[in-house]
GROMACS .gro file of C-alpha atoms in nm:
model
  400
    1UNK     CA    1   8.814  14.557   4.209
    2UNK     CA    2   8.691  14.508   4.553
    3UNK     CA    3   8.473  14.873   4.569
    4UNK     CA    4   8.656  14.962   4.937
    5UNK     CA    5   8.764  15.233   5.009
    6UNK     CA    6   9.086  15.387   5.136
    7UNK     CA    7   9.178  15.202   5.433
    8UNK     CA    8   9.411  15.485   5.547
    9UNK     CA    9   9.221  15.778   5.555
   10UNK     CA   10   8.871  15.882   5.750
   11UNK     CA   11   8.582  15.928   5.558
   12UNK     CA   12   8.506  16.253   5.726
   13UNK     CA   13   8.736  16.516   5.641
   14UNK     CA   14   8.963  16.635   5.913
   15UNK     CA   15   8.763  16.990   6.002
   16UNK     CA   16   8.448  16.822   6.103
   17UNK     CA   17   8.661  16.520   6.273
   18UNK     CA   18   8.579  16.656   6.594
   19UNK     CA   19   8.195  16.687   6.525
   20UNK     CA   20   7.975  16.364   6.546
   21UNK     CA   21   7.607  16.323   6.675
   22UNK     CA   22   7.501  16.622   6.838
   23UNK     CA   23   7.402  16.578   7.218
   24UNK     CA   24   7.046  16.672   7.119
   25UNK     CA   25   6.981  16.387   6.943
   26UNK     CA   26   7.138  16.152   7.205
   27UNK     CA   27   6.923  16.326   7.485
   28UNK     CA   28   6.628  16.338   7.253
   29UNK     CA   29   6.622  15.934   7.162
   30UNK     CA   30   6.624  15.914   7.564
   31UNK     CA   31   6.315  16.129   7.606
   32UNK     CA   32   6.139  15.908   7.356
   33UNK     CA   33   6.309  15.620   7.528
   34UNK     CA   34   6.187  15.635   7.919
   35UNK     CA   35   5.863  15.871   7.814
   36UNK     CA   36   6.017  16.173   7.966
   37UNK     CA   37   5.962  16.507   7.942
   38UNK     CA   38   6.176  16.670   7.681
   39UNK     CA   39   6.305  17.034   7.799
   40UNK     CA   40   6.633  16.963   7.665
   41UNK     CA   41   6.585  17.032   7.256
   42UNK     CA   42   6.432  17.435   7.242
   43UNK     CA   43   6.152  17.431   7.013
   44UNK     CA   44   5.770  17.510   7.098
   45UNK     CA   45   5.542  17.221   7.187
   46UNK     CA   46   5.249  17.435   7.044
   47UNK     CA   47   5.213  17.635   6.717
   48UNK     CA   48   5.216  17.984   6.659
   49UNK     CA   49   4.935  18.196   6.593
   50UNK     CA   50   4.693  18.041   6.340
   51UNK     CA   51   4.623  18.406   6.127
   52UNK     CA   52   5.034  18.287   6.018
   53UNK     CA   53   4.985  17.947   5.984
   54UNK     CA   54   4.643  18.053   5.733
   55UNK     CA   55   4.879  18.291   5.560
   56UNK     CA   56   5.114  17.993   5.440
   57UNK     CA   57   4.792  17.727   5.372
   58UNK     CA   58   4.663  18.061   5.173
   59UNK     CA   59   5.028  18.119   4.978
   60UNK     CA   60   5.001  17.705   4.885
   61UNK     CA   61   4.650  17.759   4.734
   62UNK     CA   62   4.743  18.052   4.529
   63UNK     CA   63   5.053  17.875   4.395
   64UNK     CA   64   5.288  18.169   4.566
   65UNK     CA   65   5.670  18.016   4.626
   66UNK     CA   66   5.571  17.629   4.506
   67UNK     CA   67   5.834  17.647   4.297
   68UNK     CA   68   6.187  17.832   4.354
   69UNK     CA   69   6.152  18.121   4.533
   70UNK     CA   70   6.394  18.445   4.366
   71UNK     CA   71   6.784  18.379   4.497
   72UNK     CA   72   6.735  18.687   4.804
   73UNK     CA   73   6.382  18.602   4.909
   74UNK     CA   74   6.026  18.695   4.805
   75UNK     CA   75   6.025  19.077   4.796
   76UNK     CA   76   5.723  19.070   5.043
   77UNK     CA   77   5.943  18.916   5.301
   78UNK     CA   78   6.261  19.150   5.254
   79UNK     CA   79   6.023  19.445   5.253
   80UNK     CA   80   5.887  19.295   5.606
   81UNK     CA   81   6.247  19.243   5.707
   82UNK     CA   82   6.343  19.599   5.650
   83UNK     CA   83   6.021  19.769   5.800
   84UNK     CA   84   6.051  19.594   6.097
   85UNK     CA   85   6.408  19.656   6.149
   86UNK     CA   86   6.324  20.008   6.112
   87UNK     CA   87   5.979  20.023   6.293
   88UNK     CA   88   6.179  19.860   6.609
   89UNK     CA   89   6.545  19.981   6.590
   90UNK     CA   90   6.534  20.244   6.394
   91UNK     CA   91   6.804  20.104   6.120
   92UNK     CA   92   6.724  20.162   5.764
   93UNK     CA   93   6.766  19.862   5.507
   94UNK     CA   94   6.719  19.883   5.069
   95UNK     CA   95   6.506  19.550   5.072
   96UNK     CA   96   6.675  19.468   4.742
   97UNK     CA   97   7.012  19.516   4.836
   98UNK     CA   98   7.064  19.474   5.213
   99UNK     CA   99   6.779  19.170   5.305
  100UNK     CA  100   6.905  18.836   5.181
  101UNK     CA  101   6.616  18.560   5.346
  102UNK     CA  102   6.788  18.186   5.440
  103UNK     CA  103   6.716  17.871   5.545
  104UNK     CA  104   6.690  17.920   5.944
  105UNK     CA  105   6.941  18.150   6.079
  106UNK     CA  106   7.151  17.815   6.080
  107UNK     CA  107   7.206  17.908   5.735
  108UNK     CA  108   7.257  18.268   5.725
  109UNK     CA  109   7.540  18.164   6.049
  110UNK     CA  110   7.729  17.911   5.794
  111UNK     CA  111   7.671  18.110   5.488
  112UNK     CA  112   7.822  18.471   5.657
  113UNK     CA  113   8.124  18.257   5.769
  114UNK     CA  114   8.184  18.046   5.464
  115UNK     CA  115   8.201  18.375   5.295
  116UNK     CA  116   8.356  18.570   5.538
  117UNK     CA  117   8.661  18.389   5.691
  118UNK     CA  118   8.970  18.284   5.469
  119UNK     CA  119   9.179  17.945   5.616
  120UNK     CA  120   9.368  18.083   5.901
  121UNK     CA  121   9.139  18.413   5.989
  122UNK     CA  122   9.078  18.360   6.356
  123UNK     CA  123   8.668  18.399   6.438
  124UNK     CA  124   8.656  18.524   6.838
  125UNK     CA  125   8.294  18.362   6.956
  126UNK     CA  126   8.156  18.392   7.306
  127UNK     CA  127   8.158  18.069   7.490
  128UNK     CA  128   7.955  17.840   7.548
  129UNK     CA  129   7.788  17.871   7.177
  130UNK     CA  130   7.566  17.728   6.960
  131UNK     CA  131   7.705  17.419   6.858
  132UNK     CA  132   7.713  17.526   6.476
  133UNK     CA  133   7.927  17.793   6.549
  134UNK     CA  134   8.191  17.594   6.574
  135UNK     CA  135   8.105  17.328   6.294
  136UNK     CA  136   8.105  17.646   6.103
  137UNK     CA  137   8.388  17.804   6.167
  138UNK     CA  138   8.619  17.470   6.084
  139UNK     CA  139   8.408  17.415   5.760
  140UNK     CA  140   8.547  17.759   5.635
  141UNK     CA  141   8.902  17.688   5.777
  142UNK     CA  142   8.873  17.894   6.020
  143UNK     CA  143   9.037  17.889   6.377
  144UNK     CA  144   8.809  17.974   6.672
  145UNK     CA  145   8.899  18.164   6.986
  146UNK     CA  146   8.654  18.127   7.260
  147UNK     CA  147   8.576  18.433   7.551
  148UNK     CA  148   8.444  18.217   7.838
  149UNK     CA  149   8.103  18.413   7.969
  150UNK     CA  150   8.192  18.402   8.330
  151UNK     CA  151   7.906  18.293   8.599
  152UNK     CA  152   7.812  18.557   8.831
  153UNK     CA  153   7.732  18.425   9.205
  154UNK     CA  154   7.600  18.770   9.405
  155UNK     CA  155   7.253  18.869   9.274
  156UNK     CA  156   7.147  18.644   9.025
  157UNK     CA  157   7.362  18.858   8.839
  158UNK     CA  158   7.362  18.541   8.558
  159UNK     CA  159   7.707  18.539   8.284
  160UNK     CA  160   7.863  18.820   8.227
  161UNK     CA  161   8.114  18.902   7.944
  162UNK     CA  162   8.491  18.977   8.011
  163UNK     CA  163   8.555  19.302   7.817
  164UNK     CA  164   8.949  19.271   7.887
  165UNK     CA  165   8.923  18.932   7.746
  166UNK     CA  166   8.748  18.998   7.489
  167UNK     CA  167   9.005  19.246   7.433
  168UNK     CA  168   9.336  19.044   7.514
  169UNK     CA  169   9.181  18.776   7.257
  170UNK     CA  170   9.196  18.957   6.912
  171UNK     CA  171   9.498  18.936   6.788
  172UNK     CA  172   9.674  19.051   6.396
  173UNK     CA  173   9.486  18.715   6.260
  174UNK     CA  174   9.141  18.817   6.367
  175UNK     CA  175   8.858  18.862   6.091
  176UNK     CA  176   8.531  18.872   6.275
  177UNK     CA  177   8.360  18.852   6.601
  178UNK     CA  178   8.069  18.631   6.636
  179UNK     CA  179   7.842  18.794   6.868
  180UNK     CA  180   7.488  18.657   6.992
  181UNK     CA  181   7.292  18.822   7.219
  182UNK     CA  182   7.025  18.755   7.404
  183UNK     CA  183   7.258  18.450   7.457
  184UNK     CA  184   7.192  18.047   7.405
  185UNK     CA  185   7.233  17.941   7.636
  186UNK     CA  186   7.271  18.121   7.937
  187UNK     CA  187   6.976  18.397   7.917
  188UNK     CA  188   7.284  18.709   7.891
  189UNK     CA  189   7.109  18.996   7.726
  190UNK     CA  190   7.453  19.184   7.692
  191UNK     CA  191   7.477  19.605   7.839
  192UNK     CA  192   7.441  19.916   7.606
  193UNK     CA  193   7.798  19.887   7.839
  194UNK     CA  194   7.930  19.578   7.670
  195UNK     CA  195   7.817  19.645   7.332
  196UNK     CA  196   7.935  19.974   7.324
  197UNK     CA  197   8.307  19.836   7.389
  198UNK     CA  198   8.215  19.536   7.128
  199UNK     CA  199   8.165  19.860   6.870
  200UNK     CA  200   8.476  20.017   6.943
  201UNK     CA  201   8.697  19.698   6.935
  202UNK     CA  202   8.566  19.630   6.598
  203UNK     CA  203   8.607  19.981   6.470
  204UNK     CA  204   8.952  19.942   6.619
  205UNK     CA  205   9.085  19.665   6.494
  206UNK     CA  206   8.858  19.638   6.175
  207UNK     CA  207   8.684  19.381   6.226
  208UNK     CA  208   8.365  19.217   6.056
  209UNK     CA  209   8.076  19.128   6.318
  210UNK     CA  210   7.846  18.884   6.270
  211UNK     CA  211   7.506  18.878   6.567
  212UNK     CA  212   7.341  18.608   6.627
  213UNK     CA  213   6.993  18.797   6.752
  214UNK     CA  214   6.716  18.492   6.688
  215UNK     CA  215   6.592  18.589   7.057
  216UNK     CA  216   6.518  18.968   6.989
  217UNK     CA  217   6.159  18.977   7.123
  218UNK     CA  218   6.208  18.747   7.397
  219UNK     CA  219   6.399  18.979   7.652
  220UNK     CA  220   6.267  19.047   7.982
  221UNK     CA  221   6.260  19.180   8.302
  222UNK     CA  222   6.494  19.537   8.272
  223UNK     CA  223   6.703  19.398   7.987
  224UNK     CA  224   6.656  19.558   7.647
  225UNK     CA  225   6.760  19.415   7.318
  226UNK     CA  226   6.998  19.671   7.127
  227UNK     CA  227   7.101  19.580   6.820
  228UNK     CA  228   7.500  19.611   6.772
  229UNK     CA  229   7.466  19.741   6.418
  230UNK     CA  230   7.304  20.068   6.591
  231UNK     CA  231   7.631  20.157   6.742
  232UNK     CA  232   7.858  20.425   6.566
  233UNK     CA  233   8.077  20.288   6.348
  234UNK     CA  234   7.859  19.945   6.315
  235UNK     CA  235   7.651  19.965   6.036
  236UNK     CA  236   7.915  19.885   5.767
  237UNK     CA  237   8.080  19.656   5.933
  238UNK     CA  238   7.799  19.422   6.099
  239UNK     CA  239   7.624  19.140   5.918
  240UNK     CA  240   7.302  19.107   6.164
  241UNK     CA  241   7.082  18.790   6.193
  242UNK     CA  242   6.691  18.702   6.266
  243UNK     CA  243   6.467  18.441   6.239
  244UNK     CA  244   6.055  18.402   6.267
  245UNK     CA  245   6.135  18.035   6.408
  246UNK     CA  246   6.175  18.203   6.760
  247UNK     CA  247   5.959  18.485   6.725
  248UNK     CA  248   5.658  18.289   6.605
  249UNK     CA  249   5.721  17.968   6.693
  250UNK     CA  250   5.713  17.748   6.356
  251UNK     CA  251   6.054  17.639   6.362
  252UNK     CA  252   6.016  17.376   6.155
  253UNK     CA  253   5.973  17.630   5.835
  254UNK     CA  254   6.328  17.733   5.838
  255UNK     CA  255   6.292  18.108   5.745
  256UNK     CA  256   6.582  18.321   5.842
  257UNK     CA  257   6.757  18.622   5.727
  258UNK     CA  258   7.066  18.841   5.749
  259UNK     CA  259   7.063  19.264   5.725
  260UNK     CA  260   7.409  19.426   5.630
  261UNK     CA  261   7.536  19.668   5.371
  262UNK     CA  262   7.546  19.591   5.026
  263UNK     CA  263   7.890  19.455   5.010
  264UNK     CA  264   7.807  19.173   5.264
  265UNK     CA  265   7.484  19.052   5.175
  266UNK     CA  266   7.657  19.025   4.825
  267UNK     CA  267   7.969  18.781   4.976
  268UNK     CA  268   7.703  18.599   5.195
  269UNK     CA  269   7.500  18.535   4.899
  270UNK     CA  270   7.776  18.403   4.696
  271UNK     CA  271   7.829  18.184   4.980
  272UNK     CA  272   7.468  18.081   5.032
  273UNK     CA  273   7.372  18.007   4.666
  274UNK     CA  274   7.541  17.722   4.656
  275UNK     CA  275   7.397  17.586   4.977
  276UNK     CA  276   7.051  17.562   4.981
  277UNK     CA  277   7.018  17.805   4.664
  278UNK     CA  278   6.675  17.879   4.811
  279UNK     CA  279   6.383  17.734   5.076
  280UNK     CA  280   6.080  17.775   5.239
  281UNK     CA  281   5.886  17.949   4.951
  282UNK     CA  282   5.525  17.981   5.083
  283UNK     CA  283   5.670  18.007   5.458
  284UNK     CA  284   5.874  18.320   5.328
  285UNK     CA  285   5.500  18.494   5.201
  286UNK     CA  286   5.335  18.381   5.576
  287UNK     CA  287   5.652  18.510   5.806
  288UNK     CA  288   5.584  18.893   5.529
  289UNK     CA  289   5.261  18.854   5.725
  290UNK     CA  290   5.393  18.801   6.078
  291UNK     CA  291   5.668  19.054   6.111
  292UNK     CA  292   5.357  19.302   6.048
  293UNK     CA  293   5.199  19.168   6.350
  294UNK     CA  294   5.055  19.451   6.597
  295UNK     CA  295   5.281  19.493   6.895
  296UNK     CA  296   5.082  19.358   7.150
  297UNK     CA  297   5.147  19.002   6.968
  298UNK     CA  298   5.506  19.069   7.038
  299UNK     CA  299   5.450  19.188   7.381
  300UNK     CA  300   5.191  18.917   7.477
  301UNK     CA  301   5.440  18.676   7.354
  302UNK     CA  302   5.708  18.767   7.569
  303UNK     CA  303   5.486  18.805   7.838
  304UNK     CA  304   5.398  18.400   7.800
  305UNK     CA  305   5.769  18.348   7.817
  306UNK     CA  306   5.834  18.520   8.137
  307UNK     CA  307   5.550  18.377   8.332
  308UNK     CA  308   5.713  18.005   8.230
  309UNK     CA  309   6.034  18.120   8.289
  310UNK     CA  310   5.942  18.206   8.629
  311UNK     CA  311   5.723  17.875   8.691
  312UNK     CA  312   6.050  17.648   8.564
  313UNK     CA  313   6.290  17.865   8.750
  314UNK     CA  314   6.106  17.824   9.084
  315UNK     CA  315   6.103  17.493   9.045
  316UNK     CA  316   6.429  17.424   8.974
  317UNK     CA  317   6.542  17.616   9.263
  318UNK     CA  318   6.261  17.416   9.521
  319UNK     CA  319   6.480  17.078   9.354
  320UNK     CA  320   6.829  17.245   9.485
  321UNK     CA  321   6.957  17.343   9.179
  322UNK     CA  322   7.142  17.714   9.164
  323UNK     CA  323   6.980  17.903   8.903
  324UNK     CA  324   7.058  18.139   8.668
  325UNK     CA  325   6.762  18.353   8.618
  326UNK     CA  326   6.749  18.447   8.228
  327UNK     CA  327   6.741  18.794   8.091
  328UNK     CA  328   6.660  18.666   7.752
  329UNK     CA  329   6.605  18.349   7.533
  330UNK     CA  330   6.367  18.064   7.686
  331UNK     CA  331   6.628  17.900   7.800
  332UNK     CA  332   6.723  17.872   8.174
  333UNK     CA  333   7.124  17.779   8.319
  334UNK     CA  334   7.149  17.588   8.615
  335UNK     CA  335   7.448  17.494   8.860
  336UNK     CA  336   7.383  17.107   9.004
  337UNK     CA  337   7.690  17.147   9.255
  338UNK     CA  338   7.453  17.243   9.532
  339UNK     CA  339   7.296  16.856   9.435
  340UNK     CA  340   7.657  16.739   9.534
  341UNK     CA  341   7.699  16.642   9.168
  342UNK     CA  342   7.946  16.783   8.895
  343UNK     CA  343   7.915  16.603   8.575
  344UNK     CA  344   7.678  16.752   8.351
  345UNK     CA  345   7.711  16.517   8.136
  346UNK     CA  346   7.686  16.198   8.357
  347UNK     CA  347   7.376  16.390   8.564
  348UNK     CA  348   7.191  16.452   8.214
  349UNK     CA  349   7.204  16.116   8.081
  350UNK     CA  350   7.074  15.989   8.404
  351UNK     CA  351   6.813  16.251   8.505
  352UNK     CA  352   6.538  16.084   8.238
  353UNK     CA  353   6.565  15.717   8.457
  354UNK     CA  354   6.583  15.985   8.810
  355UNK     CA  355   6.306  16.207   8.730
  356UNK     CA  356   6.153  16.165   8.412
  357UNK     CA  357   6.311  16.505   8.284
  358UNK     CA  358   6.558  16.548   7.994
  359UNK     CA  359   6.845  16.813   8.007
  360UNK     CA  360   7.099  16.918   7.792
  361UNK     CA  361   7.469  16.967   7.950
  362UNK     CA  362   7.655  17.288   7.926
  363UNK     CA  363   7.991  17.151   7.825
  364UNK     CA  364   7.895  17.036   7.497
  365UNK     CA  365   7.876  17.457   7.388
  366UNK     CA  366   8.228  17.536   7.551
  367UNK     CA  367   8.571  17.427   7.432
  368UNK     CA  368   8.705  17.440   7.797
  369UNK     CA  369   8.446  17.186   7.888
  370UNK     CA  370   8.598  17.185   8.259
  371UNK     CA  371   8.430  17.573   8.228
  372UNK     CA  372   8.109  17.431   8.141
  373UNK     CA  373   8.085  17.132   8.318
  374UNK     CA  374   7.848  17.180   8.626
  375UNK     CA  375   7.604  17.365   8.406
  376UNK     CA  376   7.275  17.248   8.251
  377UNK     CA  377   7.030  17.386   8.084
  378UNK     CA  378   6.656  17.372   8.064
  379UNK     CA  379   6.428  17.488   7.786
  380UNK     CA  380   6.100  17.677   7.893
  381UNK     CA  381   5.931  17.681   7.566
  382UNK     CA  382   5.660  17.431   7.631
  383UNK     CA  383   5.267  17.416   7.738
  384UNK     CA  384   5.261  17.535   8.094
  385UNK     CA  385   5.097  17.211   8.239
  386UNK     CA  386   5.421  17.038   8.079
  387UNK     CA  387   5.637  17.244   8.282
  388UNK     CA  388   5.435  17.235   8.598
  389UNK     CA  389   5.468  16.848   8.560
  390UNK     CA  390   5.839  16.879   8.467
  391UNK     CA  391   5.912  17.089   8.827
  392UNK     CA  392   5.702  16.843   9.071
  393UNK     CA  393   5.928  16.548   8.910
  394UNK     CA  394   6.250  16.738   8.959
  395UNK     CA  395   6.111  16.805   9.299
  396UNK     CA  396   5.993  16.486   9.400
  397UNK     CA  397   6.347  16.369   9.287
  398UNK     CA  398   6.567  16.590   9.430
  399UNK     CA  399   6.446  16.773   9.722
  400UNK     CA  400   6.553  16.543   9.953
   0.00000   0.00000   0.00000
């Protein structure tokens, strides 16, 4: 016995064949490579506010969620889910029946669709998406159908969503529609318009909906974040996802969580127990703590956001770059035509020797790449003296 393997067959199994080192690790070993500013990966530079960060020290002290947390979450935290959901949107939740709490929102998106989608079911997704949307879909045999967000040109308009598309794409085979709004990573808040025909597609054609809504509380301008599980017909149907990562910027603690009816946090759970079975114990009792926050944490927060939107976004354009002005998220969308180039990929993984700046390129979040291809997008979640440095590079390379 030689110990090889089969010489025939791949190692990795055929649904994840297309999947291999995300671009954010390639474009993140560059930053670290030419010392370059990082706006490419979107997580905070700084922490979030220190009265949650105590809150977790305080939960290790007192020996609260050092060992396994119970299967749906601490009851502190589904009790903080469900009071916020109804102290902002006005949708009631039974903490012990309709919270389940996961690790990251990355989580709750693999565990509704593992759960939720049988070999074959068709998943329609807005496009360009998160990249695990579509690792997740093939993991539960799934088949996705993209609806390409379309770039609007007049106004700073932004992307805007194609509701005869949308339409025209669900067919006899389709289970669910995987919704996120605000949108990563073009900035789309999507219309009490849009989501209003999303609500009566579903109802329609009976369809599960699963939203992607990390970015809640970081909408801004006129935009207003409306939850699609408000709309008639929605509640029963919709299995709705948050996260503190985004909200309060610890990321790195992994604490997510899904809202539905009874029936679907039961099938998600099914799905998620044999996952990660449970995480984040004393991060669950700190994030209880946050989601009680006073408004004017959530409003001073999004505030911060706008202002280095604005900053980045200004200085992008004084480079040459089209932008796309976000509604939501912190990231911005950019067109590098008017720089006479066209690869996003080939401009990204030369910008860090050009201007000391990484990027991350569009295409890799669209399966018609050639849709995708001039577009690249910036993260504004960092210090403000980072970003200010970041747009005098661009400039200094570019506005020639």
């Amino acid at each position: 016995m030689t110990g090889m393997t089969s010489s025939a067959r791949p190692l990795l199994n055929r649904r994840l064949a297309e999947f291999g080192t995300t671009i954010f690790a390639e474009m993140s070993a560059l930053a670290l490579q030419t010392g370059s500013i990082n706006l490419g990966q979107g997580f905070p530079d700084t922490d979030g506010p220190e009265e949650v960060r105590e809150a977790a020290v305080r939960a290790l002290r007192d020996g609260r969620g050092n060992q396994y947390p119970p299967g749906p979450g601490v009851p502190e935290l589904r009790t903080a889910v469900a009071a916020h959901q109804e102290r902002r949107y006005g949708l009631a939740y039974d903490p012990d029946t309709e919270v389940l709490v996961t690790a990251g929102a990355t989580e709750a998106i693999a565990a509704a669709l593992l759960a939720l989608v049988e070999p074959g079911d068709e998943v329609v997704a807005l496009e360009p998406y998160y990249d695990s949307y579509a690792a997740c879909i093939a993991m539960a045999g799934g088949t996705r159908v993209p609806v390409t967000l379309r770039p609007q040109f007049e106004g700073g308009a932004g992307f805007r969503l194609d509701l005869d598309e949308l339409r025209a794409a669900v067919t006899d085979r389709t289970r669910l529609l995987l919704i996120n709004t605000p949108h990563n990573p073009t900035g789309t808040v999507l219309t009490r318009e849009e989501l209003t025909a999303i609500a009566e597609l579903a109802v329609e054609r009976d369809l599960l909906v699963v939203t992607d809504e990390v970015y809640e509380h970081l909408v801004f301008d006129e935009a207003e974040h409306l939850p699609l599980a408000t709309f008639p017909g929605m509640r029963e149907r919709t299995v709705s996802i948050g996260s503190a990562g985004k909200t309060f910027s610890f990321t790195g603690w992994k604490v997510g969580w899904i809202t539905a009816a009874p029936g679907l946090v039961s099938a998600v759970r099914s799905a998620k127990q044999f996952l990660t079975y449970v995480s984040s114990g004393p991060f669950q009792y700190a994030v209880a703590e946050a989601l009680a926050l006073p408004d004017s944490y959530f409003t001073a927060f999004r505030e911060d956001m706008r202002a280095k939107r604005d900053l980045l976004s200004s200085g992008l354009a004084e480079a040459g770059f089209k932008v796309f002005k976000p509604a939501g998220t912190y990231f911005v969308t950019t067109d590098i035509r008017p720089l006479g180039e066209t690869d996003g990929f080939a401009f990204c993984r030369a910008l860090p020797e050009r201007a000391g700046v990484v990027a991350i390129p569009n295409a890799v979040f669209y399966d018609h790449r050639e849709a995708g291809a001039p577009f690249v997008r910036f993260a504004f979640c960092k210090r403000t003296e980072v970003l200010a440095d970041a747009a005098e590079r661009l400039r200094k390379a570019f506005a020639h």
